[in-house]
PDB file of C-alpha atoms in Angstrom:
ATOM      1  CA  MET P   1      -0.425 -40.547 -51.204  1.00 52.00           C
ATOM      2  CA  THR P   2       2.365 -38.433 -49.943  1.00 56.00           C
ATOM      3  CA  SER P   3       1.616 -35.354 -47.557  1.00 56.00           C
ATOM      4  CA  PRO P   4       2.648 -31.748 -47.982  1.00 57.00           C
ATOM      5  CA  ALA P   5       6.059 -30.564 -47.683  1.00 58.00           C
ATOM      6  CA  GLY P   6       4.795 -27.967 -45.002  1.00 57.00           C
ATOM      7  CA  PHE P   7       2.639 -30.314 -42.906  1.00 57.00           C
ATOM      8  CA  ASP P   8       4.041 -32.172 -39.928  1.00 58.00           C
ATOM      9  CA  ASP P   9       2.261 -35.517 -39.139  1.00 59.00           C
ATOM     10  CA  ARG P  10       4.151 -36.865 -36.264  1.00 59.00           C
ATOM     11  CA  TYR P  11       1.491 -35.696 -33.671  1.00 58.00           C
ATOM     12  CA  ASP P  12      -1.318 -37.748 -35.551  1.00 63.00           C
ATOM     13  CA  ASP P  13      -0.082 -40.922 -34.257  1.00 71.00           C
ATOM     14  CA  PRO P  14      -2.425 -42.387 -31.369  1.00 73.00           C
ATOM     15  CA  ASP P  15       0.474 -44.560 -30.176  1.00 81.00           C
ATOM     16  CA  GLN P  16       2.766 -41.596 -29.020  1.00 82.00           C
ATOM     17  CA  LEU P  17      -0.129 -40.060 -27.684  1.00 81.00           C
ATOM     18  CA  ARG P  18      -0.914 -43.226 -25.630  1.00 83.00           C
ATOM     19  CA  ASP P  19       2.933 -43.555 -24.606  1.00 84.00           C
ATOM     20  CA  GLN P  20       2.996 -40.119 -23.224  1.00 84.00           C
ATOM     21  CA  VAL P  21      -0.216 -40.667 -21.183  1.00 85.00           C
ATOM     22  CA  ARG P  22       1.164 -43.779 -19.546  1.00 85.00           C
ATOM     23  CA  LEU P  23       4.663 -41.885 -19.008  1.00 83.00           C
ATOM     24  CA  ILE P  24       2.740 -39.144 -16.836  1.00 84.00           C
ATOM     25  CA  LEU P  25       0.576 -41.964 -15.285  1.00 84.00           C
ATOM     26  CA  ARG P  26       4.078 -43.626 -13.694  1.00 85.00           C
ATOM     27  CA  TYR P  27       4.573 -40.061 -12.056  1.00 86.00           C
ATOM     28  CA  ARG P  28       1.271 -39.702 -10.557  1.00 85.00           C
ATOM     29  CA  ALA P  29       2.006 -40.008  -6.847  1.00 86.00           C
ATOM     30  CA  THR P  30       4.541 -37.306  -7.564  1.00 88.00           C
ATOM     31  CA  ILE P  31       1.860 -35.264  -9.212  1.00 88.00           C
ATOM     32  CA  VAL P  32      -0.648 -35.542  -6.681  1.00 90.00           C
ATOM     33  CA  LEU P  33       1.845 -34.903  -4.094  1.00 92.00           C
ATOM     34  CA  GLY P  34       2.440 -31.538  -5.934  1.00 91.00           C
ATOM     35  CA  VAL P  35      -0.727 -30.613  -6.211  1.00 93.00           C
ATOM     36  CA  VAL P  36      -1.606 -31.442  -2.363  1.00 94.00           C
ATOM     37  CA  LEU P  37       1.347 -29.669  -1.061  1.00 95.00           C
ATOM     38  CA  GLY P  38       0.243 -26.451  -3.164  1.00 94.00           C
ATOM     39  CA  LEU P  39      -3.163 -26.653  -1.900  1.00 94.00           C
ATOM     40  CA  LEU P  40      -1.894 -27.100   1.817  1.00 94.00           C
ATOM     41  CA  GLY P  41       0.264 -24.187   1.483  1.00 91.00           C
ATOM     42  CA  GLY P  42      -2.600 -22.166  -0.142  1.00 88.00           C
ATOM     43  CA  VAL P  43      -4.495 -22.824   2.808  1.00 88.00           C
ATOM     44  CA  LEU P  44      -1.635 -22.077   5.412  1.00 86.00           C
ATOM     45  CA  LEU P  45      -1.091 -18.777   3.905  1.00 82.00           C
ATOM     46  CA  VAL P  46      -4.786 -17.852   3.837  1.00 79.00           C
ATOM     47  CA  LEU P  47      -5.057 -18.620   7.608  1.00 81.00           C
ATOM     48  CA  LEU P  48      -1.773 -18.093   9.083  1.00 80.00           C
ATOM     49  CA  GLY P  49      -0.797 -15.004   7.169  1.00 71.00           C
ATOM     50  CA  GLY P  50      -3.447 -12.322   7.642  1.00 69.00           C
ATOM     51  CA  GLY P  51      -3.948  -9.607   5.254  1.00 76.00           C
ATOM     52  CA  ARG P  52      -2.609  -6.122   5.954  1.00 85.00           C
ATOM     53  CA  TYR P  53      -4.498  -3.190   5.036  1.00 90.00           C
ATOM     54  CA  THR P  54      -3.181   0.202   4.145  1.00 93.00           C
ATOM     55  CA  SER P  55      -5.341   3.319   4.077  1.00 94.00           C
ATOM     56  CA  THR P  56      -4.427   6.617   2.773  1.00 94.00           C
ATOM     57  CA  SER P  57      -5.496  10.099   3.729  1.00 94.00           C
ATOM     58  CA  GLU P  58      -4.518  13.346   1.823  1.00 94.00           C
ATOM     59  CA  VAL P  59      -4.147  16.959   2.824  1.00 93.00           C
ATOM     60  CA  LEU P  60      -3.638  20.242   0.656  1.00 91.00           C
ATOM     61  CA  VAL P  61      -0.660  22.319   2.548  1.00 89.00           C
ATOM     62  CA  ARG P  62      -1.117  25.784   1.697  1.00 83.00           C
ATOM     63  CA  SER P  63       0.682  29.140   2.504  1.00 77.00           C
ATOM     64  CA  ARG P  64      -0.428  30.658   5.652  1.00 67.00           C
ATOM     65  CA  THR P  65      -1.137  33.976   3.542  1.00 63.00           C
ATOM     66  CA  ASP P  66      -4.293  35.806   2.329  1.00 56.00           C
ATOM     67  CA  PRO P  67      -5.790  33.543  -0.291  1.00 56.00           C
ATOM     68  CA  PHE P  68      -7.584  36.758  -1.927  1.00 57.00           C
ATOM     69  CA  SER P  69      -4.324  38.735  -2.276  1.00 58.00           C
ATOM     70  CA  THR P  70      -3.290  40.257  -5.409  1.00 56.00           C
ATOM     71  CA  PHE P  71       0.034  39.924  -4.693  1.00 60.00           C
ATOM     72  CA  GLY P  72       2.164  36.548  -4.832  1.00 58.00           C
ATOM     73  CA  VAL P  73       3.594  34.544  -1.765  1.00 53.00           C
ATOM     74  CA  ALA P  74       6.383  35.952  -0.318  1.00 54.00           C
ATOM     75  CA  VAL P  75       9.421  33.869   0.047  1.00 47.00           C
ATOM     76  CA  ASP P  76       9.195  33.520   3.811  1.00 47.00           C
ATOM     77  CA  ASN P  77       5.522  32.565   3.776  1.00 55.00           C
ATOM     78  CA  GLN P  78       6.206  29.666   0.798  1.00 71.00           C
ATOM     79  CA  VAL P  79       5.666  26.058   2.212  1.00 78.00           C
ATOM     80  CA  SER P  80       8.603  23.719   2.865  1.00 85.00           C
ATOM     81  CA  MET P  81       6.852  20.282   2.218  1.00 88.00           C
ATOM     82  CA  GLY P  82      10.180  18.539   3.798  1.00 89.00           C
ATOM     83  CA  THR P  83       9.449  20.762   7.231  1.00 90.00           C
ATOM     84  CA  GLU P  84       6.008  20.034   7.064  1.00 91.00           C
ATOM     85  CA  ARG P  85       6.564  15.955   6.620  1.00 93.00           C
ATOM     86  CA  GLN P  86       8.553  16.164   9.725  1.00 94.00           C
ATOM     87  CA  ILE P  87       6.169  17.907  11.767  1.00 93.00           C
ATOM     88  CA  ALA P  88       3.188  15.262  10.428  1.00 93.00           C
ATOM     89  CA  LEU P  89       5.593  12.615  11.696  1.00 94.00           C
ATOM     90  CA  SER P  90       6.387  14.611  15.096  1.00 93.00           C
ATOM     91  CA  ALA P  91       5.681  13.219  18.755  1.00 93.00           C
ATOM     92  CA  THR P  92       3.126  16.053  18.978  1.00 93.00           C
ATOM     93  CA  VAL P  93       1.156  14.743  15.973  1.00 94.00           C
ATOM     94  CA  ALA P  94       1.433  11.453  17.120  1.00 94.00           C
ATOM     95  CA  ALA P  95       0.178  12.156  20.749  1.00 94.00           C
ATOM     96  CA  ARG P  96      -2.506  14.446  19.317  1.00 94.00           C
ATOM     97  CA  ALA P  97      -3.538  11.361  17.132  1.00 95.00           C
ATOM     98  CA  ALA P  98      -3.265   8.758  19.664  1.00 94.00           C
ATOM     99  CA  THR P  99      -5.491  10.805  22.283  1.00 93.00           C
ATOM    100  CA  ALA P 100      -8.138  11.303  19.262  1.00 94.00           C
ATOM    101  CA  LEU P 101      -8.337   7.236  19.005  1.00 93.00           C
ATOM    102  CA  ARG P 102      -8.478   6.849  22.588  1.00 93.00           C
ATOM    103  CA  GLN P 103      -4.948   5.225  23.105  1.00 91.00           C
ATOM    104  CA  PRO P 104      -2.740   7.662  24.446  1.00 89.00           C
ATOM    105  CA  SER P 105      -0.213   5.411  25.541  1.00 90.00           C
ATOM    106  CA  ARG P 106       0.352   4.160  22.175  1.00 90.00           C
ATOM    107  CA  ALA P 107       1.679   7.529  20.275  1.00 90.00           C
ATOM    108  CA  ASP P 108       5.002   5.892  19.792  1.00 90.00           C
ATOM    109  CA  ALA P 109       3.867   2.471  18.851  1.00 90.00           C
ATOM    110  CA  LEU P 110       1.235   4.033  16.162  1.00 91.00           C
ATOM    111  CA  LEU P 111       4.230   6.039  14.316  1.00 92.00           C
ATOM    112  CA  THR P 112       5.682   2.655  13.187  1.00 91.00           C
ATOM    113  CA  ASP P 113       3.374   1.692  11.070  1.00 91.00           C
ATOM    114  CA  LEU P 114       2.816   5.121   9.782  1.00 94.00           C
ATOM    115  CA  ARG P 115       4.451   6.711   6.438  1.00 95.00           C
ATOM    116  CA  VAL P 116       3.938  10.258   5.335  1.00 95.00           C
ATOM    117  CA  THR P 117       5.067  11.332   1.865  1.00 93.00           C
ATOM    118  CA  HIS P 118       4.675  14.159  -0.358  1.00 91.00           C
ATOM    119  CA  PRO P 119       4.358  13.602  -4.236  1.00 89.00           C
ATOM    120  CA  SER P 120       7.010  15.566  -5.971  1.00 87.00           C
ATOM    121  CA  ASP P 121       6.002  19.032  -7.244  1.00 85.00           C
ATOM    122  CA  THR P 122       2.723  19.312  -5.309  1.00 87.00           C
ATOM    123  CA  GLN P 123       1.661  20.476  -1.738  1.00 89.00           C
ATOM    124  CA  VAL P 124      -0.171  17.342  -0.613  1.00 93.00           C
ATOM    125  CA  LEU P 125       0.770  15.214   2.448  1.00 94.00           C
ATOM    126  CA  ARG P 126      -0.278  11.730   1.976  1.00 96.00           C
ATOM    127  CA  PHE P 127      -0.777   9.993   5.289  1.00 96.00           C
ATOM    128  CA  GLU P 128      -0.588   5.962   4.849  1.00 96.00           C
ATOM    129  CA  TYR P 129      -1.123   3.734   7.834  1.00 95.00           C
ATOM    130  CA  THR P 130      -0.770  -0.276   7.609  1.00 93.00           C
ATOM    131  CA  ALA P 131      -2.777  -2.135   9.959  1.00 92.00           C
ATOM    132  CA  ASP P 132      -4.618  -5.940  10.254  1.00 88.00           C
ATOM    133  CA  THR P 133      -8.057  -4.534   9.335  1.00 89.00           C
ATOM    134  CA  ALA P 134      -8.898  -2.103   6.697  1.00 90.00           C
ATOM    135  CA  LYS P 135     -11.275  -0.077   9.216  1.00 94.00           C
ATOM    136  CA  GLY P 136      -8.561  -0.134  11.419  1.00 93.00           C
ATOM    137  CA  ALA P 137      -5.686   1.868   9.162  1.00 94.00           C
ATOM    138  CA  ALA P 138      -8.710   4.025   7.835  1.00 95.00           C
ATOM    139  CA  ARG P 139      -9.240   5.569  11.344  1.00 95.00           C
ATOM    140  CA  VAL P 140      -5.380   5.934  12.289  1.00 95.00           C
ATOM    141  CA  ALA P 141      -4.927   7.461   8.937  1.00 96.00           C
ATOM    142  CA  ASN P 142      -7.829   9.858   9.249  1.00 96.00           C
ATOM    143  CA  ALA P 143      -6.433  10.720  13.034  1.00 96.00           C
ATOM    144  CA  PHE P 144      -3.167  11.454  11.775  1.00 96.00           C
ATOM    145  CA  ALA P 145      -4.423  13.809   9.256  1.00 96.00           C
ATOM    146  CA  ALA P 146      -6.677  15.579  11.576  1.00 96.00           C
ATOM    147  CA  ALA P 147      -3.998  16.026  14.048  1.00 96.00           C
ATOM    148  CA  TYR P 148      -1.642  17.235  11.906  1.00 95.00           C
ATOM    149  CA  LEU P 149      -4.246  19.895  10.670  1.00 94.00           C
ATOM    150  CA  ALA P 150      -5.259  20.561  14.175  1.00 94.00           C
ATOM    151  CA  ASP P 151      -1.183  21.343  14.899  1.00 93.00           C
ATOM    152  CA  ARG P 152      -1.016  23.356  11.857  1.00 91.00           C
ATOM    153  CA  GLN P 153      -3.852  25.225  12.992  1.00 90.00           C
ATOM    154  CA  ASP P 154      -2.305  25.849  16.325  1.00 89.00           C
ATOM    155  CA  ARG P 155       0.933  26.931  15.134  1.00 85.00           C
ATOM    156  CA  SER P 156      -0.999  29.120  12.518  1.00 81.00           C
ATOM    157  CA  SER P 157      -2.854  30.649  15.783  1.00 81.00           C
ATOM    158  CA  SER P 158      -0.134  31.358  17.766  1.00 77.00           C
ATOM    159  CA  MET P 159       1.797  33.174  14.946  1.00 70.00           C
ATOM    160  CA  VAL P 160      -1.089  35.615  14.906  1.00 61.00           C
ATOM    161  CA  LEU P 161      -1.012  36.356  18.901  1.00 55.00           C
TER     162      LEU P 161
END
């Protein structure tokens, strides 16, 4: 009896399967070496390439006008997010954050792993800090956000006087 036209029976032959297994077993040293090298590489990556953690703090930046006013915000009182970003990256804010972290001599070093962005069409500043530990990254990101807010408060107070 013949097989149907669409049925392919060439994989049903046990001799072909046996030949393929023998072919693979010829190269077992190469296969074992590849698996061992892959495992060693993974172990080295885990041990030597310690993780880096990034923590994020966000600050909503509002205009300095009365929020209960019935009038809109004047052009000279609108917030420039580019300017606010530059202020957040300033040495003054870095020094204040370093003092809050009890590391006043590391103000410039803290700025190297800090990234301040503002998503388009928002008034949000995002402070992202990368460190070796998650707790350390969170502490520094929060310290920079608090230092920026304190600096902004000082600038607002000085404008009133």
